[in-house]
XYZ file of C-alpha atoms in Angstrom:
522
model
C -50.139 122.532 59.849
C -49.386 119.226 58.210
C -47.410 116.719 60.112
C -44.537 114.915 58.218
C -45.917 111.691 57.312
C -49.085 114.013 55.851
C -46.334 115.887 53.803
C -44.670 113.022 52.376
C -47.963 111.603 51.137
C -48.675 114.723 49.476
C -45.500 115.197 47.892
C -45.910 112.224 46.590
C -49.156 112.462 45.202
C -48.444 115.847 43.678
C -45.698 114.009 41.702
C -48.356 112.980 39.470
C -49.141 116.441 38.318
C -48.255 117.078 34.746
C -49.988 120.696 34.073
C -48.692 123.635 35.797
C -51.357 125.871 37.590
C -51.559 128.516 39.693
C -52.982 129.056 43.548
C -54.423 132.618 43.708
C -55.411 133.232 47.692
C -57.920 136.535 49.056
C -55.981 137.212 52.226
C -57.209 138.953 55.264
C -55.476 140.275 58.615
C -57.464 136.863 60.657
C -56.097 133.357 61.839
C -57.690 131.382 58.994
C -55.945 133.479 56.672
C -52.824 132.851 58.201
C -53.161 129.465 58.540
C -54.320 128.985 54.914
C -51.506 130.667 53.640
C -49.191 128.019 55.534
C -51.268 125.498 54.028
C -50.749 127.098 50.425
C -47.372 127.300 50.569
C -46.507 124.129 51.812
C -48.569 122.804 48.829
C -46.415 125.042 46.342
C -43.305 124.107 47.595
C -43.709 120.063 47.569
C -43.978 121.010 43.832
C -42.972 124.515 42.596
C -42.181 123.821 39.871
C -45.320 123.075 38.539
C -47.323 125.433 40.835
C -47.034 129.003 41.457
C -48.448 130.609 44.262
C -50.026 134.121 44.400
C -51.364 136.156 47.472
C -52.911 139.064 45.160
C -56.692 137.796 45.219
C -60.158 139.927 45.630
C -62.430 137.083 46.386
C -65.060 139.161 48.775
C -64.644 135.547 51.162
C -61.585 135.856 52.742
C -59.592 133.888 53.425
C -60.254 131.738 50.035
C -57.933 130.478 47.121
C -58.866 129.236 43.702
C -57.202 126.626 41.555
C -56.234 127.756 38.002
C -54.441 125.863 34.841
C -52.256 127.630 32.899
C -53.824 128.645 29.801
C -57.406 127.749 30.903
C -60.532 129.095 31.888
C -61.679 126.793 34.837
C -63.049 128.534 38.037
C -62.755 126.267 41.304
C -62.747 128.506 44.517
C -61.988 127.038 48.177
C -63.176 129.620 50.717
C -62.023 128.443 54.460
C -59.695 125.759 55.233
C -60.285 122.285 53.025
C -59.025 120.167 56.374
C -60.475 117.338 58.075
C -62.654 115.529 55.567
C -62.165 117.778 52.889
C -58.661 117.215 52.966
C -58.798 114.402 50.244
C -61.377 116.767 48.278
C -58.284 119.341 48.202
C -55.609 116.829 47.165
C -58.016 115.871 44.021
C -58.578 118.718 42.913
C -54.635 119.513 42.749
C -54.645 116.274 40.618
C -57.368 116.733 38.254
C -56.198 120.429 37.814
C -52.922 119.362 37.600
C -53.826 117.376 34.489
C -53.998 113.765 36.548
C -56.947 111.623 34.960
C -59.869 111.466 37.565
C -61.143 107.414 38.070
C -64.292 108.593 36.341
C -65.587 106.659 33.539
C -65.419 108.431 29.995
C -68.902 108.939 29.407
C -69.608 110.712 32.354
C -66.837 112.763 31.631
C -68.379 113.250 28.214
C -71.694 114.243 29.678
C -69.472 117.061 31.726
C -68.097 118.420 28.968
C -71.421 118.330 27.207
C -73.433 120.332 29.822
C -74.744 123.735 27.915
C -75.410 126.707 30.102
C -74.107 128.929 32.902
C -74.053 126.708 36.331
C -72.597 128.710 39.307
C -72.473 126.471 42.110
C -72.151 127.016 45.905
C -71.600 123.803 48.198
C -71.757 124.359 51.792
C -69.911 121.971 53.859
C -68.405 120.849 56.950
C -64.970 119.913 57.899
C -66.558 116.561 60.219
C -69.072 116.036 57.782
C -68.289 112.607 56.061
C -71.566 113.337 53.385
C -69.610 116.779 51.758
C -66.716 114.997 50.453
C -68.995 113.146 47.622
C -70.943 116.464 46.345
C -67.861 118.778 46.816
C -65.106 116.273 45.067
C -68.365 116.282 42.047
C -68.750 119.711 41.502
C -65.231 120.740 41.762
C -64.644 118.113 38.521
C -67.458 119.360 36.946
C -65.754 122.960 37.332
C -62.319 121.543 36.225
C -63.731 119.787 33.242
C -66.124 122.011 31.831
C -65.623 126.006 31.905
C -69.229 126.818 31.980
C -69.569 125.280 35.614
C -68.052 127.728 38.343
C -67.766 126.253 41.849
C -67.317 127.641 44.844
C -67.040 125.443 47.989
C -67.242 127.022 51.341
C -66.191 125.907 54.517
C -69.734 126.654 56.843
C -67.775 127.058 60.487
C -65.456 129.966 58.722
C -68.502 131.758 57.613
C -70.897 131.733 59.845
C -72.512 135.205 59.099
C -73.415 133.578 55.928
C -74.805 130.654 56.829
C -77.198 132.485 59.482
C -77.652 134.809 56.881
C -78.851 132.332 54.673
C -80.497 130.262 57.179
C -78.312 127.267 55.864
C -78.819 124.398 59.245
C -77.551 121.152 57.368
C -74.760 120.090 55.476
C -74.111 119.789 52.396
C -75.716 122.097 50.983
C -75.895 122.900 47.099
C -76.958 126.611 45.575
C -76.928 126.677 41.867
C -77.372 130.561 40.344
C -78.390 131.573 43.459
C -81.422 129.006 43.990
C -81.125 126.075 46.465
C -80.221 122.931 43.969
C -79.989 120.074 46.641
C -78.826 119.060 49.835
C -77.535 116.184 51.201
C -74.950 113.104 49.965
C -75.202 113.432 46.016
C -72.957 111.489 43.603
C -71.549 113.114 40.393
C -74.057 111.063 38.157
C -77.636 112.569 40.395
C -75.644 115.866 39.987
C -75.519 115.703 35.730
C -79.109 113.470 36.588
C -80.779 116.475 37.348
C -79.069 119.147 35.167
C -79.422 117.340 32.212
C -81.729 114.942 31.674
C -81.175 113.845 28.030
C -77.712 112.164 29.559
C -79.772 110.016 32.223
C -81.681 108.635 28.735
C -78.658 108.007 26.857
C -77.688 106.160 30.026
C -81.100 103.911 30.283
C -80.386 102.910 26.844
C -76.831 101.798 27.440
C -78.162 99.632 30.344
C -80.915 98.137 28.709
C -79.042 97.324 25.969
C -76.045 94.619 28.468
C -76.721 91.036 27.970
C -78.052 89.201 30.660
C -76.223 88.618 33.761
C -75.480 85.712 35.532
C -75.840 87.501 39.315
C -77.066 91.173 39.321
C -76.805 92.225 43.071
C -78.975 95.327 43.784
C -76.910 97.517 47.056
C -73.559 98.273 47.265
C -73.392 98.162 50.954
C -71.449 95.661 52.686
C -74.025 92.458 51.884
C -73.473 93.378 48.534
C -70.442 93.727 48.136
C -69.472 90.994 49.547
C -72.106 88.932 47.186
C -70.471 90.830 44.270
C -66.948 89.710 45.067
C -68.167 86.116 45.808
C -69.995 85.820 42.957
C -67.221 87.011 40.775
C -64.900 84.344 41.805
C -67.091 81.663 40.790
C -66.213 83.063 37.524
C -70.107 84.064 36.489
C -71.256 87.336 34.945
C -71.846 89.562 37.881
C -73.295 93.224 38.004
C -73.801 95.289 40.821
C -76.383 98.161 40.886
C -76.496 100.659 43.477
C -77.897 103.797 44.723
C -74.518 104.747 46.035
C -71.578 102.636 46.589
C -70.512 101.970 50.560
C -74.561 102.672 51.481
C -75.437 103.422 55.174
C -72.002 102.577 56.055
C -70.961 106.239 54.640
C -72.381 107.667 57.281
C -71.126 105.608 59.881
C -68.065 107.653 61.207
C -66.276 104.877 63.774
C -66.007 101.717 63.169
C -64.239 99.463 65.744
C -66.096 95.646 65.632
C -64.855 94.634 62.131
C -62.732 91.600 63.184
C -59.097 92.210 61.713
C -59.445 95.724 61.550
C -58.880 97.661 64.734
C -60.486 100.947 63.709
C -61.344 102.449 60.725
C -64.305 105.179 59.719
C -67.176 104.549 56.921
C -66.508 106.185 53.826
C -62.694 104.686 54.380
C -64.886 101.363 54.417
C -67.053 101.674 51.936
C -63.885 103.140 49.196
C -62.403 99.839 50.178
C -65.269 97.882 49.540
C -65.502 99.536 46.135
C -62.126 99.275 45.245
C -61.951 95.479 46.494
C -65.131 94.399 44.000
C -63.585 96.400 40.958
C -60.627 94.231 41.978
C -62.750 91.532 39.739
C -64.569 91.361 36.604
C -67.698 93.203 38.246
C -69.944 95.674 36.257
C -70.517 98.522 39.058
C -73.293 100.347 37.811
C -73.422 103.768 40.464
C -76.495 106.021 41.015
C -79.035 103.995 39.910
C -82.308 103.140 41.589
C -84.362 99.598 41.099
C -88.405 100.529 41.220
C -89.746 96.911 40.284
C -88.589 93.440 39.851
C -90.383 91.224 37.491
C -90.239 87.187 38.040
C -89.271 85.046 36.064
C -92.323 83.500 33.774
C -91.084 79.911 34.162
C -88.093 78.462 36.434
C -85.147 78.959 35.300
C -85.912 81.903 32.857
C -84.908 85.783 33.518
C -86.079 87.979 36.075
C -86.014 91.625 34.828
C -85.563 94.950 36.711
C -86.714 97.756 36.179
C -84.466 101.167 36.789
C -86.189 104.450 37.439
C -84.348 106.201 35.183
C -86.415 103.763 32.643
C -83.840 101.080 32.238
C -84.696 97.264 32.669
C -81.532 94.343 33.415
C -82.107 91.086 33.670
C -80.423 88.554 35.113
C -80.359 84.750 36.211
C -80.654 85.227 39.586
C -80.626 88.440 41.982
C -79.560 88.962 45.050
C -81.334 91.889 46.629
C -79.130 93.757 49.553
C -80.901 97.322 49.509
C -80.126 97.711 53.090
C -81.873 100.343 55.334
C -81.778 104.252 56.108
C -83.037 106.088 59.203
C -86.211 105.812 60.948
C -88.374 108.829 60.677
C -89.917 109.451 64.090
C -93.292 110.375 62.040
C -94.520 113.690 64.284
C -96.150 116.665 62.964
C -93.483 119.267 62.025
C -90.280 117.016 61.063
C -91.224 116.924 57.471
C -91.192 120.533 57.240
C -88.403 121.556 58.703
C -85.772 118.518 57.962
C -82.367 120.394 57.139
C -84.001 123.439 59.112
C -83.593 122.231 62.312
C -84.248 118.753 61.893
C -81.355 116.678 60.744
C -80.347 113.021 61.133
C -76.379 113.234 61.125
C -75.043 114.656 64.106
C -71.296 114.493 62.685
C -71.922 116.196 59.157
C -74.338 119.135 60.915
C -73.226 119.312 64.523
C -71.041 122.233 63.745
C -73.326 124.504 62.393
C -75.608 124.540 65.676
C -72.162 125.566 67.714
C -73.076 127.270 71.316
C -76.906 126.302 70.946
C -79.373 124.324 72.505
C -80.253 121.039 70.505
C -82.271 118.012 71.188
C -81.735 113.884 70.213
C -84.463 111.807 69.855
C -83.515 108.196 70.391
C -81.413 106.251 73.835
C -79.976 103.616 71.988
C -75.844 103.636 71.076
C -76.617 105.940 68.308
C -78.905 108.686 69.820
C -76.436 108.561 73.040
C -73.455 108.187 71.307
C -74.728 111.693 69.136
C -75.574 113.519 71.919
C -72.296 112.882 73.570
C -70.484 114.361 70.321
C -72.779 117.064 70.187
C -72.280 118.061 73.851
C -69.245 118.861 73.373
C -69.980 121.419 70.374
C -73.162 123.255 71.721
C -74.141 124.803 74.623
C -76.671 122.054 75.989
C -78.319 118.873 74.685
C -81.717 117.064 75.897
C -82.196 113.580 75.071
C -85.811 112.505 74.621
C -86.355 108.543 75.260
C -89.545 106.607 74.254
C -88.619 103.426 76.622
C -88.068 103.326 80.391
C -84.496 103.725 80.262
C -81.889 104.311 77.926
C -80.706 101.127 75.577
C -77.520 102.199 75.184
C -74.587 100.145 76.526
C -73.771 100.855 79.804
C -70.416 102.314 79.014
C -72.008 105.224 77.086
C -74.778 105.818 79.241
C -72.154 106.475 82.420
C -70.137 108.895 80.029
C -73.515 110.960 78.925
C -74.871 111.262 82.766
C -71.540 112.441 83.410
C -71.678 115.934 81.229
C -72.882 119.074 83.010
C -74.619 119.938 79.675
C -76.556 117.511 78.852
C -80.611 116.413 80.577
C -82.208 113.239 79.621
C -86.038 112.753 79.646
C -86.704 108.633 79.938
C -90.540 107.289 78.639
C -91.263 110.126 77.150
C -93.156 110.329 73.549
C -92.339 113.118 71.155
C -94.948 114.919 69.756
C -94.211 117.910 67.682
C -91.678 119.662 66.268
C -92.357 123.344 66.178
C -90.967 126.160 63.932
C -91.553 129.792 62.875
C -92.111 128.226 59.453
C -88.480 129.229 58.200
C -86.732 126.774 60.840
C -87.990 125.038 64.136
C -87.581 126.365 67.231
C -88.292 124.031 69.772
C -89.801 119.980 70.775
C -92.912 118.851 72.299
C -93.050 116.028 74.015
C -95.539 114.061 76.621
C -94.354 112.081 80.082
C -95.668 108.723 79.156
C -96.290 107.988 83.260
C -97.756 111.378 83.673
C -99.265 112.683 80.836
C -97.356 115.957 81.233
C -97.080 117.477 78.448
C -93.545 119.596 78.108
C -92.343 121.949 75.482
C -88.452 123.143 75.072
C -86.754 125.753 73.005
C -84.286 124.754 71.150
C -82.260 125.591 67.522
C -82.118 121.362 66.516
C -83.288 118.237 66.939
C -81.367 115.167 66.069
C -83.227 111.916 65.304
C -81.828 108.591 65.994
C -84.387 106.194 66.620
C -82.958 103.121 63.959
C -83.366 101.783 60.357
C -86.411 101.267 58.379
C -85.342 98.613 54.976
C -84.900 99.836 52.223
C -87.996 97.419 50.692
C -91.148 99.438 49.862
C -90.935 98.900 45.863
C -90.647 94.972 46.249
C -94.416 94.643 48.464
C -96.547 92.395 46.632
C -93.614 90.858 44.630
C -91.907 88.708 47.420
C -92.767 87.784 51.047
C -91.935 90.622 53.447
C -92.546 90.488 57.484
C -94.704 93.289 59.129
C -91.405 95.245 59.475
C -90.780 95.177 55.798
C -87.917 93.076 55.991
C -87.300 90.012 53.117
C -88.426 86.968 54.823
C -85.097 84.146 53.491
C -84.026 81.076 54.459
C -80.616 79.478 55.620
C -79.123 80.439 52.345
C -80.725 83.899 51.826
C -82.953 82.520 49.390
C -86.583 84.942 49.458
C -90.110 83.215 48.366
C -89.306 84.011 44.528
C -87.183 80.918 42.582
C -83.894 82.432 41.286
C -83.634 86.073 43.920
C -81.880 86.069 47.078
C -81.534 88.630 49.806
C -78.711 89.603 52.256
C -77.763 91.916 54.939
C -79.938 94.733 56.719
C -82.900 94.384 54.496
C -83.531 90.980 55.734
C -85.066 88.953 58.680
C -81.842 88.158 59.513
C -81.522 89.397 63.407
C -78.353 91.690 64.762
C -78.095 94.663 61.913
C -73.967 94.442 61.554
C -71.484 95.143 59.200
C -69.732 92.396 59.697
C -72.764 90.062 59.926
C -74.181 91.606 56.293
C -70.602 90.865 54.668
C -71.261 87.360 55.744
C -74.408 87.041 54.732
C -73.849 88.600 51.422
C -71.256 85.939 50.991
C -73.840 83.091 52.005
C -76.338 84.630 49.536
C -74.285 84.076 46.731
C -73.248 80.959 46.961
C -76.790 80.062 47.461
C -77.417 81.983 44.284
C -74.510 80.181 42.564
C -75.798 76.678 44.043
C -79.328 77.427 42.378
C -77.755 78.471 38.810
C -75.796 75.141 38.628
C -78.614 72.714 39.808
C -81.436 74.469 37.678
C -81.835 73.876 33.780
C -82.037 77.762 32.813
C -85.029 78.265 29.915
C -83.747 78.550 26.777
């Protein structure tokens, strides 16, 4: 199941184990179980003698294993196969219940331990879904950690009956006792956020209590970090604040234009961004949200910002790169039934709409490159197009009119999205030439239409365009003295990654140029 260079890696990491524990699998007479078992015994040899490996289980999901430390009390349960993306979720979890110390900063591990109650958690995921591996690698430390949090994380595709069953149609997916807790990319610190909320207070206090920074960049995206590491090299006091680290390029899953790196997928990106600022003397500060910026009352003095978790920074200049997320395509029925039908990441919930009929909104390189991928999982895709023709390059256009499963609908408008009001069941949409007005069945819709920024708390502060984008000049700087802006969030034209690193870089030395040539207030 795991090719040799994969097993050399792993024995390697599992070298860092200093706990023994114990596999405990709930077998059955299928494939999965068989292959799991290959999977779990591979593991246990590459270190037996530090983990034991029992086949005696009666989890009611088989096949499933959980991960137990000698001596302790911990419940972490695997049902299905942890491959593709989960893969690295697995190999943590052998660490941190092998007694290796997660990169997790001690308070938050503090506020784990803290965290009063019974929390039974099930996390649906995905094996192509590159959103799971955040919420699934959070609970299962918060299950490791702390006894009274029990996680189970199950592996949709080998479980279907349940998902149907529980009318689950996006991934991930997070039940706590029973009740639906959240869905969708969560970080550790939104996950403790929401279960306790005197932790997200002690946390506000800790932040409004730093000293002023020199540079406080607001997105951890690709414009940011870039301004972070920039700015650090100048030797200044640099923070970075950030919603999550990586931003929309986590949910990018190919990346091939980066100049000097061949190929390479987003999360794998955006952990080396992260891991490249932390290379300097940069205060990350993850899972926090800015809701208003405050100029400074005269030049050169502080511009604050204020945190929604009640926090406020300042800092001596800003540089704001809070990038952009999906375009809502705004018809009557999307609202209701996103993650019931309606979902916006073709790679993390493809899967779960295997052998049905799904729709994409959107003929640019996204919508056609997602219903290419899709095509391939369902029975038969229908891509709806607003313009004339599709945008997409010509490339992927050829390879989409070339699948037998697959009918494209040029200038036409969407309408509605329709449901039985538990999920939607089917698209409206209008000929723009005709007026015809056509309605098709289907199980999902997948909307790919672009990027809206990421600006909506700063109107009225700084200049925006129509579009909502941060109007700077040749050196990012924005219409307030002393804040800067880079990347997608910006008027500056082509939304790339490679372009946003750039111009993440540019903003900060224009942010540096402006600290040394103004007199800062006193």
């Amino acid at each position: 199941m795991l090719d040799l260079d994969l097993k050399a890696q792993l024995a390697g990491y599992l070298q860092r184990v200093t706990q023994a524990f114990e596999l405990v699998a709930s077998l059955d007479d299928s494939d999965n179980s068989r292959q799991l078992l290959e999977l779990l015994q591979t593991i246990q040899g590459l270190r037996s003698d530090m983990i034991t490996l029992r086949t005696d289980g009666s989890d009611a999901r088989k096949p499933s294993f959980t991960l137990q430390r000698v001596g302790a009390n911990n419940s972490l349960r695997f049902a299905g196969l942890p491959l593709g993306h989960e893969f690295t979720s697995l190999v943590l979890a052998l660490l941190w219940t092998g007694g290796h110390p997660p990169k997790v900063q001690a308070d938050v591990i503090d506020n784990i331990r803290a965290l009063e109650g019974d929390f039974n958690f099930e996390v649906f995921m995905s094996l192509t879904c590159h959103n799971c591996p955040d919420v699934v690698q959070a609970l299962s430390l918060m299950a490791i950690v702390n006894p009274k949090v029990k996680t189970v994380v199950i592996e949709g595709g080998a479980f279907q009956d349940e998902v149907t069953q529980r009318e689950i149609m996006a991934v991930p997916i997070v039940f706590l006792n029973g009740q639906t807790f959240g869905s969708g990319r969560m970080t550790l610190e939104e996950i403790l956020a929401k279960l306790d909320t005197g932790a997200s207070a002690s946390t506000a206090a800790k932040l409004s209590a730093q000293a002023p920074y020199d540079v406080l960049v607001v997105g951890g995206g690709p414009a940011g970090a870039a301004a972070a590491v920039y700015a650090a090299r100048k030797g200044i006091r640099t923070g970075v604040l950030a919603e999550r680290f990586g931003g929309q390029v986590n949910d990018t899953m190919s990346i091939e234009n980066f100049i000097s790196v061949p190929e390479t997928n987003g999360p794998k990106f955006a952990a080396a961004l992260e891991a490249h600022v932390r290379a300097y003397a940069v205060n990350i500060m993850n899972g926090q949200r800015a809701e208003k910026l405050i100029p400074a009352a005269e030049p050169g003095g502080l511009i604050e910002l204020q945190l929604a978790n009640g926090a406020t920074l300042k800092s001596k200049a800003l540089i704001l790169s809070t990038g952009a997320r999906w375009r809502n395509v705004n018809v009557p029925g999307e609202a209701e039934y996103k993650n019931k039908g309606v979902a916006y990441c073709p790679h993390c919930d493809g899967p779960l709409f295997k052998g049905k009929r799904v729709g994409v909104i959107g003929g640019g390189n996204s919508g056609v490159e997602a219903a290419i991928d899709l095509a391939g999982i369902v029975a038969h895709v229908t891509l709806i197009e607003f313009d004339t023709q599709l945008r997409a390059d010509a490339v992927l256009v050829n390879k989409l009119k070339s699948l037998p499963n697959v009918t494209i609908h040029v200038n036409a408008q969407t309408t509605e999205i329709t449901g039985d009001g538990q999920k939607m069941n089917g698209l409206t949409f209008k000929d723009r030439s005709s007026a015809e007005v056509q309605h098709l069945e289907m199980q999902g819709v997948f909307v790919q239409i672009g990027l809206v920024p990421n600006t909506e708390w700063l109107k009225g502060t700084l200049e925006l365009t129509r579009h909502g984008e941060i109007v700077v000049d040749a050196k990012g700087a924005t219409s307030l003295p002393g804040v800067f802006a880079a990347g997608d969030a910006t008027t500056v034209p082509f939304k790339q990654i490679i372009i946003a690193t750039g111009d993440g870089a540019k903003a900060a030395l224009g942010a540096f140029d402006y600290l040394i040539r103004t007199p800062m207030a006193s």
